[in-house]
PDB file of C-alpha atoms in Angstrom:
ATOM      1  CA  UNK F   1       0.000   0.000   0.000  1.00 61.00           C
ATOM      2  CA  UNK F   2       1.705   3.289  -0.937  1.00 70.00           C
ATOM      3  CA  UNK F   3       1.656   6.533   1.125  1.00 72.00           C
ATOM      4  CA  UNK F   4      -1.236   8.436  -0.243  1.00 78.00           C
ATOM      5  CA  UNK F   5      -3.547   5.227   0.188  1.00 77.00           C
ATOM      6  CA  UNK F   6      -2.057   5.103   3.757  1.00 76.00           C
ATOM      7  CA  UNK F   7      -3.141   8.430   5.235  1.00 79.00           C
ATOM      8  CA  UNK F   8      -6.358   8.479   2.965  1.00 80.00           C
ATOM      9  CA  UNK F   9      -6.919   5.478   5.514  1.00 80.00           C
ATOM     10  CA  UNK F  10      -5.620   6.929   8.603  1.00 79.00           C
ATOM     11  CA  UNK F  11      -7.694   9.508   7.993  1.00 82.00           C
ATOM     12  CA  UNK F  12     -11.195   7.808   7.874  1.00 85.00           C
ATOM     13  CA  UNK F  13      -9.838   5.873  11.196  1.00 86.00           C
ATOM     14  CA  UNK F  14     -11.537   6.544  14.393  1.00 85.00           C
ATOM     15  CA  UNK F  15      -9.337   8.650  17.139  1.00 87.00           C
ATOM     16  CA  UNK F  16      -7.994   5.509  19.240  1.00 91.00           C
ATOM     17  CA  UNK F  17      -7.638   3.110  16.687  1.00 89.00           C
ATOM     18  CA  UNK F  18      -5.509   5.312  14.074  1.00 88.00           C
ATOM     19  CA  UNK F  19      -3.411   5.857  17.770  1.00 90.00           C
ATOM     20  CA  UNK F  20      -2.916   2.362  18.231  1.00 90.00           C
ATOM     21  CA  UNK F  21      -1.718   1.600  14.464  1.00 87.00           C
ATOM     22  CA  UNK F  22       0.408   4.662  14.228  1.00 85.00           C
ATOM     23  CA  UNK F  23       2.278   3.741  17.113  1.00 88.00           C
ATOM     24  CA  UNK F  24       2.069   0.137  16.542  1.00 86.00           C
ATOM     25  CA  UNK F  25       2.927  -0.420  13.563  1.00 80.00           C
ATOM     26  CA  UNK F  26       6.184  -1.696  12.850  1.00 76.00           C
ATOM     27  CA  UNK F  27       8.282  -1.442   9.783  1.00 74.00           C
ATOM     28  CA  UNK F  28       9.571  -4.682   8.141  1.00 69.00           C
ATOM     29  CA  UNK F  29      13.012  -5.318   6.365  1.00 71.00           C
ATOM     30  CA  UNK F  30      11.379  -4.417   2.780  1.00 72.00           C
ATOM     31  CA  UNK F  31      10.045  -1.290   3.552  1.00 72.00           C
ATOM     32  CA  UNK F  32       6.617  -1.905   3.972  1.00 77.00           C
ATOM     33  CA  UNK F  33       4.498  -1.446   7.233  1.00 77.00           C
ATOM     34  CA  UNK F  34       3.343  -4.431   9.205  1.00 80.00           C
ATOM     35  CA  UNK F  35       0.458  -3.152  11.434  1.00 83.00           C
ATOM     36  CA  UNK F  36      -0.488  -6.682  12.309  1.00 84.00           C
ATOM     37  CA  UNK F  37       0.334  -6.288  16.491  1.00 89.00           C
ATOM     38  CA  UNK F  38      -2.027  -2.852  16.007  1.00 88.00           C
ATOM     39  CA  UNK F  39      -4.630  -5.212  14.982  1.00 90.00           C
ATOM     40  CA  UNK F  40      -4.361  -7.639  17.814  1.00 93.00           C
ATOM     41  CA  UNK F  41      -3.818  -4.990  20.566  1.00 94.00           C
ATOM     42  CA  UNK F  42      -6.976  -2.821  18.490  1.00 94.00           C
ATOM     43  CA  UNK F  43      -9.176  -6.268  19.539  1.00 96.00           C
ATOM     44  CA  UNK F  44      -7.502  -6.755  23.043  1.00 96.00           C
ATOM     45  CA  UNK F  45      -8.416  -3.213  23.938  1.00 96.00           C
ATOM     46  CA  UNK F  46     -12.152  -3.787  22.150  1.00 96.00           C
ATOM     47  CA  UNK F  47     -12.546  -7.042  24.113  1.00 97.00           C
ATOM     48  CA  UNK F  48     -11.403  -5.774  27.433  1.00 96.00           C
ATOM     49  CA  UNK F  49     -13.820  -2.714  27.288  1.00 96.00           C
ATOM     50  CA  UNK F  50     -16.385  -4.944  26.259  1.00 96.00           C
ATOM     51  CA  UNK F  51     -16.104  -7.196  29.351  1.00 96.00           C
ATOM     52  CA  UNK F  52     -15.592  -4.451  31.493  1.00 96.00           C
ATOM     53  CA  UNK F  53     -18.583  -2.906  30.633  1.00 95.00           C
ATOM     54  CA  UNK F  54     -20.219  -6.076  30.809  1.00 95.00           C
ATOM     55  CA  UNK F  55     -19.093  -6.687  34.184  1.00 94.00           C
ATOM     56  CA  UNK F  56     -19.668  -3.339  35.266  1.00 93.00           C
ATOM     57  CA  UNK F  57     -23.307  -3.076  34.336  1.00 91.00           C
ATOM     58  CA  UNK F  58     -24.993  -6.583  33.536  1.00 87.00           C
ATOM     59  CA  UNK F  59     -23.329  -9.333  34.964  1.00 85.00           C
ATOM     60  CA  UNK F  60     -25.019 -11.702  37.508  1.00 86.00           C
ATOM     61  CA  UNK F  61     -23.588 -14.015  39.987  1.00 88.00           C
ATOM     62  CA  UNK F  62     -23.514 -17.381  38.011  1.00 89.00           C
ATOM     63  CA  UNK F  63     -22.075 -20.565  37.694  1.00 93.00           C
ATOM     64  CA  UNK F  64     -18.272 -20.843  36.389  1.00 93.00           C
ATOM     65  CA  UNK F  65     -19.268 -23.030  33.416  1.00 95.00           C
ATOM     66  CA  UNK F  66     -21.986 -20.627  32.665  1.00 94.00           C
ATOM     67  CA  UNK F  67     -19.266 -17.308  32.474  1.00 93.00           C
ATOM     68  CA  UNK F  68     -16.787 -18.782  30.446  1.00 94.00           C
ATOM     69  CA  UNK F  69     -20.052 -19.252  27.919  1.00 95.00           C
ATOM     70  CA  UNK F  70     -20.501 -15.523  28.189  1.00 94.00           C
ATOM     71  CA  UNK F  71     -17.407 -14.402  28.183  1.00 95.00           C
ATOM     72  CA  UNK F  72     -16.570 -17.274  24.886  1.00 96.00           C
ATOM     73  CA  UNK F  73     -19.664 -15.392  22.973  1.00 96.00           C
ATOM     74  CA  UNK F  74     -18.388 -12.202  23.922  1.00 96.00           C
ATOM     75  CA  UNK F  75     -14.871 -12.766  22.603  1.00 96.00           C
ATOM     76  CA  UNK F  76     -16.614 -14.029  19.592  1.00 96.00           C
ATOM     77  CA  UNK F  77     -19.009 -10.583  19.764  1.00 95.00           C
ATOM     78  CA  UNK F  78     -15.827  -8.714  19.784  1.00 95.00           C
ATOM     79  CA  UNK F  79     -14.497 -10.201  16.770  1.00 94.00           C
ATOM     80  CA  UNK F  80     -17.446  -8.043  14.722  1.00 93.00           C
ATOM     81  CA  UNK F  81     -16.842  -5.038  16.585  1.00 93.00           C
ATOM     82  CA  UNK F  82     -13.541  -4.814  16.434  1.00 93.00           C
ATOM     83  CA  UNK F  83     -13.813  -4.729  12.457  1.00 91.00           C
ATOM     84  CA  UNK F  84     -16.431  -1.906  13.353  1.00 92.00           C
ATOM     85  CA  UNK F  85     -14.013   0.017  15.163  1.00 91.00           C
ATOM     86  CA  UNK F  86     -11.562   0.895  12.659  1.00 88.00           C
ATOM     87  CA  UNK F  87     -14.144   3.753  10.878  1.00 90.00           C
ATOM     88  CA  UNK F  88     -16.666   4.244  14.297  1.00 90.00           C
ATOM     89  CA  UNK F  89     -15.737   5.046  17.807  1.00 93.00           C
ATOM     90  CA  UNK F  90     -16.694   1.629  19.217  1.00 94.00           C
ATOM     91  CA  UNK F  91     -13.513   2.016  21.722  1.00 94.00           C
ATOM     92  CA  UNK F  92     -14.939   5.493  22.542  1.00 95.00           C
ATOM     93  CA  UNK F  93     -18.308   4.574  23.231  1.00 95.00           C
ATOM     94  CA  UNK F  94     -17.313   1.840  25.368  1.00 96.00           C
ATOM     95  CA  UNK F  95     -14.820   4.382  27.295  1.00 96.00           C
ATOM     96  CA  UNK F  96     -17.654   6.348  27.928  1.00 96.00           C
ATOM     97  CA  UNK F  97     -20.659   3.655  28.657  1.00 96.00           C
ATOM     98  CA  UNK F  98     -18.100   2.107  31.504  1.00 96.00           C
ATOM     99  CA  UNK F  99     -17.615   5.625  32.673  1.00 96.00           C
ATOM    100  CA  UNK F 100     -20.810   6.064  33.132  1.00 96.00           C
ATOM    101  CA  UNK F 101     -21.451   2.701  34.823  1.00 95.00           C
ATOM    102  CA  UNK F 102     -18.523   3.532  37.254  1.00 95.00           C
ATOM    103  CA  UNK F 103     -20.121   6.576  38.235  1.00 95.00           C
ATOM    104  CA  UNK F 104     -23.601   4.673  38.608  1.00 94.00           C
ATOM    105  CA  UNK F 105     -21.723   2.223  40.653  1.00 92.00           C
ATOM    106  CA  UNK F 106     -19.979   4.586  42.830  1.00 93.00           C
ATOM    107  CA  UNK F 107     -23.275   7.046  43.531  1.00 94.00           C
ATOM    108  CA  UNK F 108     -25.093   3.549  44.725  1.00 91.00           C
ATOM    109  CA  UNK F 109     -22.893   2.048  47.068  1.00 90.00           C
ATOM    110  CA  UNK F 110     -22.792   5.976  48.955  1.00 91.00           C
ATOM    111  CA  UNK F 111     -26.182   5.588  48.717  1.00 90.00           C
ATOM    112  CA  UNK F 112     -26.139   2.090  50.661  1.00 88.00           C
ATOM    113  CA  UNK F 113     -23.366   3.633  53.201  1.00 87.00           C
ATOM    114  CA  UNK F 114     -25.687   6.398  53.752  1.00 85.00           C
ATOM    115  CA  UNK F 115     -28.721   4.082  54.219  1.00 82.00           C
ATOM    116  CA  UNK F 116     -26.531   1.797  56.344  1.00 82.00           C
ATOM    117  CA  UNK F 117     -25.488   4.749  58.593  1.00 82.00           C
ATOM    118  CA  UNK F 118     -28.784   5.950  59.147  1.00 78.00           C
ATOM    119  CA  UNK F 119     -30.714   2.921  60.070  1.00 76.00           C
ATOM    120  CA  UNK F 120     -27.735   1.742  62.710  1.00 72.00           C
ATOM    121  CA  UNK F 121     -28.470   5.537  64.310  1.00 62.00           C
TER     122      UNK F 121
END
């Protein structure tokens, strides 16, 4: 791929992603770009927001057989959006939906202090 067909695609790339294969991506001993470590860390980041997320907002005490299903479908899940997330902010929206859950999560467990506090007085 030559230069001009290389920032025409940089360019289209969502914010993280074109981060992770500009500074991932690695030039081999003919001259040409290997961005294939971009692509695995670009799916290792997708996969560990997605279970984050997950974990942070939707997942229920079950069974360990019963997870690793979850979590198999998930990685599978991820597979799809990590394809998605080289043109749409899939990492951002992720950042921002376990954010969000992280703040939900916080605000409910001072609520439960502050319910615990004022029922012992």
């Amino acid at each position: 791929m030559n230069a001009q067909d290389t920032e025409f695609v940089f360019g289209r790339m969502s914010g993280i992603s074109r981060f992770i294969y500009e500074a991932l991506g690695t030039t081999a001993s003919n001259g040409e770009v290997d961005y294939t470590m971009a692509g695995y860390v670009l799916f290792a980041v997708v996969f560990l927001m997605s279970a984050l997320v997950y974990k942070l907002g939707f997942a229920k005490d079950l069974k360990l057989m019963q997870s690793i299903i979850i979590y198999v479908f998930l990685f599978l899940g991820c597979l799809v959006l990590t394809f998605l997330a080289f043109f749409l902010p899939i990492v951002e929206g992720l950042i921002v939906a376990a954010l969000i859950l992280i703040i939900y999560r916080v605000r409910r467990m001072n609520e439960y202090k502050e319910d615990k506090n004022d029922s012992l007085a």
